[in-house]
mmCIF file of C-alpha atoms and ligand atoms in Angstrom:
data_model
loop_
_atom_site.group_PDB
_atom_site.id
_atom_site.type_symbol
_atom_site.label_atom_id
_atom_site.label_comp_id
_atom_site.label_asym_id
_atom_site.label_seq_id
_atom_site.Cartn_x
_atom_site.Cartn_y
_atom_site.Cartn_z
ATOM 1 C CA MET A 8 123.711 94.317 94.176
ATOM 2 C CA PRO A 9 123.852 91.312 91.918
ATOM 3 C CA VAL A 10 120.615 89.447 91.982
ATOM 4 C CA SER A 11 120.257 86.166 90.170
ATOM 5 C CA GLU A 12 117.819 85.832 87.220
ATOM 6 C CA GLY A 13 114.454 84.457 88.469
ATOM 7 C CA SER A 14 114.894 85.599 92.147
ATOM 8 C CA ASP A 15 111.727 86.515 93.972
ATOM 9 C CA PHE A 16 113.475 89.504 95.368
ATOM 10 C CA PRO A 17 114.914 91.845 92.749
ATOM 11 C CA VAL A 18 115.558 95.529 93.651
ATOM 12 C CA ASP A 19 112.127 96.588 92.606
ATOM 13 C CA ASN A 20 110.481 94.241 95.112
ATOM 14 C CA LEU A 21 112.140 94.981 98.518
ATOM 15 C CA PRO A 22 109.674 93.129 100.793
ATOM 16 C CA TYR A 23 109.946 93.690 104.493
ATOM 17 C CA GLY A 24 110.174 90.923 107.102
ATOM 18 C CA VAL A 25 111.331 90.304 110.644
ATOM 19 C CA PHE A 26 114.341 88.115 111.188
ATOM 20 C CA SER A 27 116.998 86.894 113.695
ATOM 21 C CA THR A 28 120.165 84.923 113.688
ATOM 22 C CA PRO A 29 121.282 82.760 116.625
ATOM 23 C CA GLY A 30 121.836 84.973 119.645
ATOM 24 C CA THR A 31 120.616 88.275 118.041
ATOM 25 C CA PRO A 32 117.292 89.947 118.607
ATOM 26 C CA ARG A 33 114.440 90.051 116.108
ATOM 27 C CA ARG A 34 114.552 93.071 113.853
ATOM 28 C CA VAL A 35 113.336 94.352 110.455
ATOM 29 C CA GLY A 36 115.042 93.629 107.145
ATOM 30 C CA VAL A 37 114.263 93.691 103.514
ATOM 31 C CA ALA A 38 114.895 90.775 101.194
ATOM 32 C CA ILE A 39 117.265 91.403 98.212
ATOM 33 C CA GLY A 40 118.304 88.423 96.036
ATOM 34 C CA GLY A 41 119.514 85.784 98.374
ATOM 35 C CA TRP A 42 120.162 88.102 101.311
ATOM 36 C CA VAL A 43 118.442 90.018 104.086
ATOM 37 C CA LEU A 44 119.524 93.615 104.494
ATOM 38 C CA ASP A 45 119.558 94.488 108.133
ATOM 39 C CA LEU A 46 117.672 97.798 108.106
ATOM 40 C CA GLY A 47 118.268 98.689 111.832
ATOM 41 C CA ALA A 48 121.936 98.670 111.114
ATOM 42 C CA VAL A 49 121.935 100.728 107.800
ATOM 43 C CA LEU A 50 119.230 103.201 108.530
ATOM 44 C CA ASP A 51 119.300 105.522 111.593
ATOM 45 C CA ASP A 52 115.710 104.747 112.563
ATOM 46 C CA PRO A 53 114.606 102.826 115.680
ATOM 47 C CA ASP A 54 111.496 101.641 113.784
ATOM 48 C CA PHE A 55 113.703 98.959 112.091
ATOM 49 C CA ARG A 56 115.340 97.813 115.405
ATOM 50 C CA ALA A 57 111.860 96.771 116.618
ATOM 51 C CA PRO A 58 110.752 93.045 116.622
ATOM 52 C CA ALA A 59 107.740 93.986 114.385
ATOM 53 C CA LEU A 60 107.046 96.121 111.360
ATOM 54 C CA ASN A 61 104.141 97.940 113.081
ATOM 55 C CA ALA A 62 105.951 101.231 113.837
ATOM 56 C CA HIS A 63 106.959 101.682 110.292
ATOM 57 C CA LEU A 64 103.526 100.583 109.148
ATOM 58 C CA SER A 65 102.027 103.440 111.138
ATOM 59 C CA ARG A 66 104.099 106.148 109.550
ATOM 60 C CA GLY A 67 102.088 106.469 106.269
ATOM 61 C CA PRO A 68 102.779 106.746 102.593
ATOM 62 C CA GLU A 69 105.255 109.643 102.595
ATOM 63 C CA ARG A 70 107.584 107.989 104.992
ATOM 64 C CA TRP A 71 107.157 104.598 103.319
ATOM 65 C CA ALA A 72 108.277 106.179 99.989
ATOM 66 C CA GLU A 73 111.258 107.960 101.583
ATOM 67 C CA VAL A 74 112.494 104.749 103.237
ATOM 68 C CA ARG A 75 112.003 102.667 100.045
ATOM 69 C CA ALA A 76 113.952 105.312 97.899
ATOM 70 C CA ARG A 77 116.724 105.291 100.566
ATOM 71 C CA ILE A 78 117.047 101.432 100.468
ATOM 72 C CA VAL A 79 117.093 101.524 96.674
ATOM 73 C CA GLU A 80 119.926 104.105 96.730
ATOM 74 C CA LEU A 81 121.861 101.922 99.348
ATOM 75 C CA LEU A 82 121.546 98.933 97.108
ATOM 76 C CA THR A 83 122.430 100.499 93.823
ATOM 77 C CA ASP A 84 124.975 103.212 94.612
ATOM 78 C CA GLU A 85 128.539 101.815 94.595
ATOM 79 C CA ARG A 86 129.738 104.336 97.102
ATOM 80 C CA ARG A 87 127.350 102.718 99.780
ATOM 81 C CA ARG A 88 129.104 99.336 99.490
ATOM 82 C CA PRO A 89 131.088 99.745 102.750
ATOM 83 C CA LEU A 90 127.901 100.416 104.712
ATOM 84 C CA VAL A 91 125.643 97.792 103.013
ATOM 85 C CA GLU A 92 128.023 94.733 102.500
ATOM 86 C CA PRO A 93 128.577 93.933 106.231
ATOM 87 C CA ASN A 94 124.859 94.134 106.889
ATOM 88 C CA LEU A 95 123.843 91.589 104.264
ATOM 89 C CA ILE A 96 122.979 88.224 105.760
ATOM 90 C CA PRO A 97 122.383 85.157 103.594
ATOM 91 C CA LEU A 98 118.665 84.198 103.723
ATOM 92 C CA ASP A 99 119.501 80.602 104.610
ATOM 93 C CA ARG A 100 121.152 81.824 107.825
ATOM 94 C CA VAL A 101 118.187 83.676 109.276
ATOM 95 C CA THR A 102 115.041 82.702 111.038
ATOM 96 C CA LEU A 103 112.064 84.585 109.777
ATOM 97 C CA HIS A 104 109.262 85.472 112.210
ATOM 98 C CA LEU A 105 105.724 86.885 112.040
ATOM 99 C CA PRO A 106 106.489 90.195 110.302
ATOM 100 C CA PHE A 107 103.977 92.386 112.096
ATOM 101 C CA GLU A 108 101.756 92.165 115.188
ATOM 102 C CA VAL A 109 98.288 91.320 113.767
ATOM 103 C CA ALA A 110 95.664 93.597 115.196
ATOM 104 C CA ASP A 111 92.334 92.510 113.731
ATOM 105 C CA TYR A 112 91.773 89.951 111.062
ATOM 106 C CA VAL A 113 89.052 89.959 108.482
ATOM 107 C CA ASP A 114 88.433 87.495 105.696
ATOM 108 C CA PHE A 115 86.396 88.245 102.558
ATOM 109 C CA TYR A 116 84.788 86.143 99.845
ATOM 110 C CA ALA A 117 85.702 88.307 96.762
ATOM 111 C CA SER A 118 86.048 85.658 94.038
ATOM 112 C CA GLU A 119 82.995 85.071 92.056
ATOM 113 C CA HIS A 120 84.316 81.782 90.641
ATOM 114 C CA HIS A 121 84.950 80.518 94.228
ATOM 115 C CA ALA A 122 81.700 81.599 95.610
ATOM 116 C CA ALA A 123 79.851 80.148 92.648
ATOM 117 C CA ASN A 124 81.777 76.907 92.809
ATOM 118 C CA LEU A 125 80.915 76.565 96.520
ATOM 119 C CA GLY A 126 77.341 77.317 95.808
ATOM 120 C CA ARG A 127 77.142 74.650 93.139
ATOM 121 C CA ILE A 128 78.858 72.103 95.421
ATOM 122 C CA LEU A 129 76.887 72.812 98.708
ATOM 123 C CA ARG A 130 73.548 73.968 97.328
ATOM 124 C CA PRO A 131 73.103 72.173 93.921
ATOM 125 C CA GLY A 132 70.103 73.146 91.950
ATOM 126 C CA GLN A 133 69.897 76.674 93.547
ATOM 127 C CA ASP A 134 71.307 80.001 92.332
ATOM 128 C CA PRO A 135 75.066 79.537 93.032
ATOM 129 C CA LEU A 136 75.615 83.080 94.339
ATOM 130 C CA PRO A 137 73.759 84.343 97.452
ATOM 131 C CA PRO A 138 71.351 87.193 96.470
ATOM 132 C CA ASN A 139 73.525 89.812 98.161
ATOM 133 C CA TRP A 140 76.801 88.698 96.698
ATOM 134 C CA ARG A 141 76.955 91.269 93.861
ATOM 135 C CA HIS A 142 75.873 94.136 96.147
ATOM 136 C CA LEU A 143 78.389 93.903 98.850
ATOM 137 C CA PRO A 144 81.761 92.101 99.536
ATOM 138 C CA LEU A 145 80.825 89.338 101.972
ATOM 139 C CA GLY A 146 83.216 88.696 104.944
ATOM 140 C CA TYR A 147 83.633 87.815 108.594
ATOM 141 C CA HIS A 148 85.924 88.766 111.467
ATOM 142 C CA GLY A 149 88.520 85.955 112.126
ATOM 143 C CA ARG A 150 90.921 85.265 114.895
ATOM 144 C CA ALA A 151 94.052 87.501 114.885
ATOM 145 C CA GLY A 152 95.793 85.525 117.649
ATOM 146 C CA THR A 153 96.132 82.399 115.531
ATOM 147 C CA VAL A 154 97.762 84.028 112.497
ATOM 148 C CA VAL A 155 101.042 82.262 112.200
ATOM 149 C CA VAL A 156 104.119 82.660 109.981
ATOM 150 C CA SER A 157 105.068 80.379 107.260
ATOM 151 C CA GLY A 158 106.795 77.193 108.478
ATOM 152 C CA THR A 159 104.634 76.895 111.566
ATOM 153 C CA PRO A 160 103.079 73.392 111.615
ATOM 154 C CA VAL A 161 99.299 73.275 111.758
ATOM 155 C CA VAL A 162 97.640 70.864 114.215
ATOM 156 C CA ARG A 163 94.633 69.102 112.658
ATOM 157 C CA PRO A 164 91.610 70.708 114.494
ATOM 158 C CA ARG A 165 89.060 68.720 116.415
ATOM 159 C CA GLY A 166 85.416 69.500 116.769
ATOM 160 C CA GLN A 167 81.815 68.729 116.283
ATOM 161 C CA HIS A 168 80.835 67.566 112.790
ATOM 162 C CA LEU A 169 78.176 65.500 111.133
ATOM 163 C CA GLU A 170 79.276 62.390 109.349
ATOM 164 C CA HIS A 171 77.305 61.211 106.318
ATOM 165 C CA GLY A 172 74.095 59.566 107.345
ATOM 166 C CA ALA A 173 74.676 59.897 111.025
ATOM 167 C CA PRO A 174 71.762 60.883 113.249
ATOM 168 C CA GLY A 175 73.744 63.460 115.254
ATOM 169 C CA PRO A 176 77.140 65.104 115.426
ATOM 170 C CA VAL A 177 80.337 63.436 116.705
ATOM 171 C CA ASP A 178 83.331 65.164 118.329
ATOM 172 C CA GLY A 179 86.668 64.307 116.738
ATOM 173 C CA PRO A 180 89.525 65.171 114.423
ATOM 174 C CA SER A 181 88.479 67.026 111.182
ATOM 175 C CA ARG A 182 88.267 64.606 108.243
ATOM 176 C CA ARG A 183 87.940 67.342 105.705
ATOM 177 C CA LEU A 184 90.923 69.701 106.362
ATOM 178 C CA ASP A 185 91.377 72.101 103.429
ATOM 179 C CA VAL A 186 93.407 75.099 102.285
ATOM 180 C CA GLU A 187 92.386 78.402 100.891
ATOM 181 C CA VAL A 188 94.811 80.407 98.679
ATOM 182 C CA GLU A 189 94.469 83.999 99.422
ATOM 183 C CA LEU A 190 96.050 87.385 99.330
ATOM 184 C CA GLY A 191 96.247 89.307 102.651
ATOM 185 C CA PHE A 192 96.409 93.204 102.846
ATOM 186 C CA VAL A 193 98.368 94.774 105.676
ATOM 187 C CA VAL A 194 96.878 98.003 107.031
ATOM 188 C CA GLY A 195 99.392 100.749 108.182
ATOM 189 C CA VAL A 196 97.515 103.989 108.860
ATOM 190 C CA PRO A 197 94.768 103.760 111.380
ATOM 191 C CA THR A 198 91.390 105.575 111.255
ATOM 192 C CA VAL A 199 89.194 107.015 114.012
ATOM 193 C CA PRO A 200 85.818 105.658 115.064
ATOM 194 C CA GLY A 201 83.112 106.859 112.591
ATOM 195 C CA GLU A 202 85.670 107.443 109.771
ATOM 196 C CA SER A 203 85.293 105.361 106.688
ATOM 197 C CA VAL A 204 87.842 104.857 103.928
ATOM 198 C CA PRO A 205 86.770 105.907 100.431
ATOM 199 C CA THR A 206 88.002 103.654 97.658
ATOM 200 C CA SER A 207 90.277 106.519 96.459
ATOM 201 C CA ARG A 208 92.231 106.504 99.770
ATOM 202 C CA PHE A 209 93.274 102.797 99.711
ATOM 203 C CA ASP A 210 97.020 103.827 99.102
ATOM 204 C CA ARG A 211 97.032 106.110 102.156
ATOM 205 C CA HIS A 212 96.191 103.094 104.513
ATOM 206 C CA VAL A 213 97.359 99.882 103.017
ATOM 207 C CA PHE A 214 101.065 99.256 103.123
ATOM 208 C CA GLY A 215 101.377 95.920 101.406
ATOM 209 C CA VAL A 216 100.384 92.309 100.921
ATOM 210 C CA VAL A 217 101.270 88.886 102.153
ATOM 211 C CA LEU A 218 100.391 85.393 100.826
ATOM 212 C CA LEU A 219 97.711 83.780 103.141
ATOM 213 C CA ASN A 220 96.379 80.249 103.711
ATOM 214 C CA ASP A 221 93.095 80.151 105.412
ATOM 215 C CA TRP A 222 93.157 76.618 106.650
ATOM 216 C CA SER A 223 89.558 75.244 106.742
ATOM 217 C CA ALA A 224 87.957 72.371 108.325
ATOM 218 C CA ARG A 225 85.038 71.918 105.954
ATOM 219 C CA ASP A 226 83.258 69.315 108.187
ATOM 220 C CA LEU A 227 83.370 71.564 111.326
ATOM 221 C CA GLN A 228 82.323 74.585 109.085
ATOM 222 C CA ALA A 229 79.408 72.771 107.461
ATOM 223 C CA TRP A 230 77.821 71.892 110.857
ATOM 224 C CA GLU A 231 78.390 75.254 112.600
ATOM 225 C CA TYR A 232 78.059 78.007 109.957
ATOM 226 C CA VAL A 233 74.360 78.653 109.793
ATOM 227 C CA PRO A 234 73.354 81.285 110.780
ATOM 228 C CA LEU A 235 76.411 83.232 112.126
ATOM 229 C CA GLY A 236 79.104 82.157 109.689
ATOM 230 C CA PRO A 237 82.604 80.647 110.035
ATOM 231 C CA PHE A 238 83.795 80.000 113.606
ATOM 232 C CA LEU A 239 85.895 77.032 114.804
ATOM 233 C CA GLY A 240 86.165 75.598 111.298
ATOM 234 C CA LYS A 241 88.593 78.492 110.489
ATOM 235 C CA SER A 242 89.940 79.912 113.754
ATOM 236 C CA PHE A 243 92.638 77.248 114.579
ATOM 237 C CA ALA A 244 95.204 78.678 112.237
ATOM 238 C CA THR A 245 95.775 81.074 109.395
ATOM 239 C CA SER A 246 99.281 81.118 107.840
ATOM 240 C CA ILE A 247 100.946 84.165 106.326
ATOM 241 C CA SER A 248 104.166 84.542 104.265
ATOM 242 C CA PRO A 249 107.150 86.024 106.177
ATOM 243 C CA TRP A 250 107.603 88.809 103.528
ATOM 244 C CA VAL A 251 105.288 91.872 103.279
ATOM 245 C CA VAL A 252 105.477 93.079 99.598
ATOM 246 C CA PRO A 253 104.890 96.764 99.629
ATOM 247 C CA MET A 254 101.965 98.127 97.337
ATOM 248 C CA ALA A 255 104.775 100.378 95.926
ATOM 249 C CA ALA A 256 106.367 97.217 94.324
ATOM 250 C CA LEU A 257 103.088 96.137 92.825
ATOM 251 C CA ARG A 258 102.422 99.302 90.587
ATOM 252 C CA ALA A 259 103.166 97.380 87.446
ATOM 253 C CA ALA A 260 100.889 94.608 88.545
ATOM 254 C CA ARG A 261 97.747 96.845 88.662
ATOM 255 C CA VAL A 262 95.210 95.946 85.923
ATOM 256 C CA PRO A 263 91.642 96.742 85.260
ATOM 257 C CA GLY A 264 89.176 94.663 87.352
ATOM 258 C CA PRO A 265 86.402 92.497 85.779
ATOM 259 C CA PRO A 266 83.086 94.202 84.918
ATOM 260 C CA GLN A 267 80.734 94.674 87.789
ATOM 261 C CA SER A 268 77.025 94.469 87.407
ATOM 262 C CA PRO A 269 74.852 95.866 88.845
ATOM 263 C CA GLU A 270 76.882 98.916 89.570
ATOM 264 C CA PRO A 271 77.882 98.907 93.109
ATOM 265 C CA VAL A 272 76.290 101.467 95.609
ATOM 266 C CA GLY A 273 78.097 104.828 95.915
ATOM 267 C CA TYR A 274 80.805 104.088 98.661
ATOM 268 C CA LEU A 275 81.971 100.982 96.575
ATOM 269 C CA ARG A 276 82.359 102.868 93.387
ATOM 270 C CA GLU A 277 85.986 103.534 92.096
ATOM 271 C CA GLU A 278 87.343 106.022 89.569
ATOM 272 C CA ARG A 279 88.909 102.960 87.857
ATOM 273 C CA HIS A 280 87.965 99.417 89.005
ATOM 274 C CA TRP A 281 91.345 97.651 89.385
ATOM 275 C CA SER A 282 92.897 94.392 90.395
ATOM 276 C CA LEU A 283 96.360 92.925 90.653
ATOM 277 C CA ASP A 284 97.957 90.605 88.079
ATOM 278 C CA ILE A 285 99.197 88.001 90.631
ATOM 279 C CA THR A 286 99.360 84.416 89.784
ATOM 280 C CA PHE A 287 99.493 81.860 92.570
ATOM 281 C CA GLU A 288 100.763 78.336 92.669
ATOM 282 C CA LEU A 289 99.296 75.839 95.172
ATOM 283 C CA GLU A 290 101.675 72.985 95.883
ATOM 284 C CA LEU A 291 100.706 69.783 97.694
ATOM 285 C CA ASN A 292 103.740 67.565 98.877
ATOM 286 C CA GLY A 293 105.935 69.401 96.166
ATOM 287 C CA GLU A 294 103.578 69.011 93.265
ATOM 288 C CA VAL A 295 101.676 71.989 91.778
ATOM 289 C CA VAL A 296 98.014 71.186 91.876
ATOM 290 C CA SER A 297 96.629 74.552 90.905
ATOM 291 C CA ARG A 298 97.438 78.064 89.527
ATOM 292 C CA PRO A 299 94.776 80.548 90.821
ATOM 293 C CA PRO A 300 94.879 83.881 89.120
ATOM 294 C CA PHE A 301 94.104 87.051 91.260
ATOM 295 C CA ALA A 302 93.303 89.503 88.372
ATOM 296 C CA GLN A 303 89.667 88.223 88.038
ATOM 297 C CA MET A 304 88.665 88.768 91.677
ATOM 298 C CA TYR A 305 85.285 90.622 91.494
ATOM 299 C CA TRP A 306 85.673 93.029 94.324
ATOM 300 C CA SER A 307 88.921 95.132 94.325
ATOM 301 C CA PRO A 308 91.219 95.518 97.287
ATOM 302 C CA ALA A 309 90.036 99.095 97.706
ATOM 303 C CA GLN A 310 86.380 98.075 97.650
ATOM 304 C CA LEU A 311 87.118 95.537 100.327
ATOM 305 C CA LEU A 312 88.686 98.243 102.566
ATOM 306 C CA ALA A 313 85.861 100.731 101.910
ATOM 307 C CA HIS A 314 83.355 98.056 102.858
ATOM 308 C CA LEU A 315 85.305 96.914 105.910
ATOM 309 C CA THR A 316 85.035 100.583 107.250
ATOM 310 C CA ALA A 317 81.633 101.613 105.692
ATOM 311 C CA ASN A 318 79.984 101.394 109.075
ATOM 312 C CA GLY A 319 82.614 103.679 110.672
ATOM 313 C CA ALA A 320 84.548 100.777 112.405
ATOM 314 C CA ALA A 321 88.102 102.078 113.119
ATOM 315 C CA LEU A 322 91.167 100.609 111.578
ATOM 316 C CA ARG A 323 94.245 99.803 113.605
ATOM 317 C CA THR A 324 97.887 99.600 112.495
ATOM 318 C CA GLY A 325 98.498 95.930 111.776
ATOM 319 C CA ASP A 326 94.925 95.084 110.690
ATOM 320 C CA LEU A 327 95.066 92.244 108.174
ATOM 321 C CA TYR A 328 92.242 91.693 105.756
ATOM 322 C CA ALA A 329 92.218 88.695 103.274
ATOM 323 C CA SER A 330 90.686 88.678 99.810
ATOM 324 C CA GLY A 331 88.987 85.246 100.223
ATOM 325 C CA THR A 332 89.897 82.158 98.263
ATOM 326 C CA VAL A 333 91.406 83.129 94.835
ATOM 327 C CA SER A 334 89.807 80.867 92.202
ATOM 328 C CA GLY A 335 89.775 81.444 88.398
ATOM 329 C CA PRO A 336 87.296 80.028 85.938
ATOM 330 C CA GLY A 337 89.441 77.308 84.454
ATOM 331 C CA PRO A 338 90.087 73.763 85.618
ATOM 332 C CA GLY A 339 93.312 73.786 87.645
ATOM 333 C CA GLU A 340 92.637 77.478 88.731
ATOM 334 C CA ALA A 341 90.809 76.810 92.007
ATOM 335 C CA GLY A 342 92.353 77.879 95.320
ATOM 336 C CA SER A 343 90.861 75.081 97.524
ATOM 337 C CA LEU A 344 90.680 71.327 97.604
ATOM 338 C CA ILE A 345 86.935 71.343 98.035
ATOM 339 C CA GLU A 346 86.763 72.855 94.556
ATOM 340 C CA LEU A 347 89.639 70.933 93.000
ATOM 341 C CA THR A 348 88.022 67.580 94.161
ATOM 342 C CA TRP A 349 84.430 68.887 93.765
ATOM 343 C CA GLY A 350 83.397 68.470 97.379
ATOM 344 C CA GLY A 351 85.623 65.382 97.766
ATOM 345 C CA THR A 352 83.865 63.458 95.012
ATOM 346 C CA ARG A 353 86.777 63.542 92.402
ATOM 347 C CA PRO A 354 90.118 62.753 94.247
ATOM 348 C CA LEU A 355 93.218 64.428 92.851
ATOM 349 C CA ARG A 356 95.754 61.883 91.576
ATOM 350 C CA LEU A 357 99.319 62.933 92.692
ATOM 351 C CA ARG A 358 102.506 62.051 90.860
ATOM 352 C CA ASP A 359 103.605 59.798 93.818
ATOM 353 C CA GLY A 360 100.719 57.511 92.998
ATOM 354 C CA SER A 361 98.601 58.660 95.968
ATOM 355 C CA ALA A 362 95.346 60.413 95.714
ATOM 356 C CA ARG A 363 93.782 63.185 97.856
ATOM 357 C CA THR A 364 90.356 64.629 98.600
ATOM 358 C CA PHE A 365 91.288 66.566 101.786
ATOM 359 C CA LEU A 366 94.721 66.891 103.644
ATOM 360 C CA GLU A 367 96.309 63.952 105.371
ATOM 361 C CA ASP A 368 98.531 64.212 108.469
ATOM 362 C CA GLY A 369 102.098 64.944 107.271
ATOM 363 C CA ASP A 370 101.014 66.712 104.101
ATOM 364 C CA VAL A 371 102.963 69.814 103.262
ATOM 365 C CA VAL A 372 101.196 72.750 101.582
ATOM 366 C CA THR A 373 103.112 75.562 99.913
ATOM 367 C CA ILE A 374 101.742 78.678 98.227
ATOM 368 C CA ARG A 375 103.862 80.940 95.963
ATOM 369 C CA ALA A 376 102.998 83.765 93.605
ATOM 370 C CA SER A 377 104.543 86.003 91.134
ATOM 371 C CA ALA A 378 103.598 89.430 89.533
ATOM 372 C CA PRO A 379 105.053 91.763 86.920
ATOM 373 C CA SER A 380 107.814 94.017 88.333
ATOM 374 C CA ALA A 381 108.487 97.614 87.459
ATOM 375 C CA SER A 382 111.596 96.765 85.352
ATOM 376 C CA GLY A 383 109.559 94.395 83.076
ATOM 377 C CA GLY A 384 110.570 91.260 84.807
ATOM 378 C CA ARG A 385 108.726 89.273 87.552
ATOM 379 C CA LEU A 386 108.815 89.495 91.311
ATOM 380 C CA GLY A 387 107.829 86.846 93.832
ATOM 381 C CA PHE A 388 106.570 86.757 97.413
ATOM 382 C CA GLY A 389 108.638 83.977 98.884
ATOM 383 C CA ALA A 390 107.088 80.696 99.926
ATOM 384 C CA LEU A 391 104.232 80.217 102.323
ATOM 385 C CA THR A 392 104.426 76.664 103.710
ATOM 386 C CA GLY A 393 102.894 74.540 106.411
ATOM 387 C CA ARG A 394 102.802 70.865 107.346
ATOM 388 C CA VAL A 395 99.751 69.194 108.875
ATOM 389 C CA LEU A 396 100.289 67.569 112.277
ATOM 390 C CA PRO A 397 98.029 64.864 113.799
ATOM 391 C CA ALA A 398 95.246 66.072 116.043
ATOM 392 C CA VAL A 399 96.059 66.363 119.792
ATOM 393 C CA PRO A 400 93.911 63.931 121.959
ATOM 394 C CA ARG A 401 91.347 65.953 123.936
ATOM 395 C CA PRO A 402 91.945 65.753 127.760
ATOM 396 C CA GLU A 403 89.490 63.603 129.695
ATOM 397 C CA ARG A 404 86.801 65.690 131.449
HETATM 398 CA CA1 CA B 2 88.819 82.199 103.388
#
């Protein structure tokens, strides 16, 4: 298969998605170069004729590896050309759908730089990290039903918020709509109630990753979050990329994680603390405004899963858990506007002459990322994009 230099989808990536063409049903494919390979047509397996990836997710790592090896063979062995060629569809002719049915959705807060930045912005003069932050990965359960695929417009949320100096809250469109650049982990193999997943068993349960944008209404969030955490400020929409990049494609991206002190409690310990060398790009109306690095995330993907199940809560196929906003230590490495504009006090100047603190109606946010691939090149994750639509008027009582 010829794949052009710089493509997100070389043969050592092979991310899974769900696609359709006009008049044909949704089904599973993998991206290769500028094409989608129709898996249902080339593999004798009903899992790939389904409108979601969940059946394949549930099969587990041995089957995942078998299918991956078979796809590599199809795409690299000249003798397979008669089978493969008729089932390659140009990417620009397909519609991409939500790649899997999302079971439960959890969002963590695993970047020390993000957590400390928010502490400094929201609680100046105090310790930037909450006292429990280095002991456990903080998180909350979000709303699975409003996870949408890239390209889905996001309607500006409405709700109660407190305007500066006002005696009480108002109800209205959010005026501080923000983004959070994150990595989402897709769970394949479920567990039973009472079972927890040790850090060493991450690869037996997690199939792959998606890019994720945790749209956040900072004004709704600020008014509602004490003491029970994020609620309506987050639940209106979470966008994910259409391609699930398998963990198997990210082996060359595994790097040591940053030092952890104090040493975490037993169930959070790892034989080797690891992270992923993934660099994101956050684009606002076509202009890159930030390049958040994932490698320095304090809590590893395996520690997040171990913590998520530490109380015996069961996993389901299709569970999605997100890393939390990815922010690095440098300027231009933050994964949210609240950090990039320091709470809205330092507007971003854009090339078109405009300035932004938070998002305006019509703004288009795009997240991309890249990682080292097994062959020594780079692989990408496809684009995750969404446009902000104006708030919808609230019906009269
Ligand atoms: Ca988040």
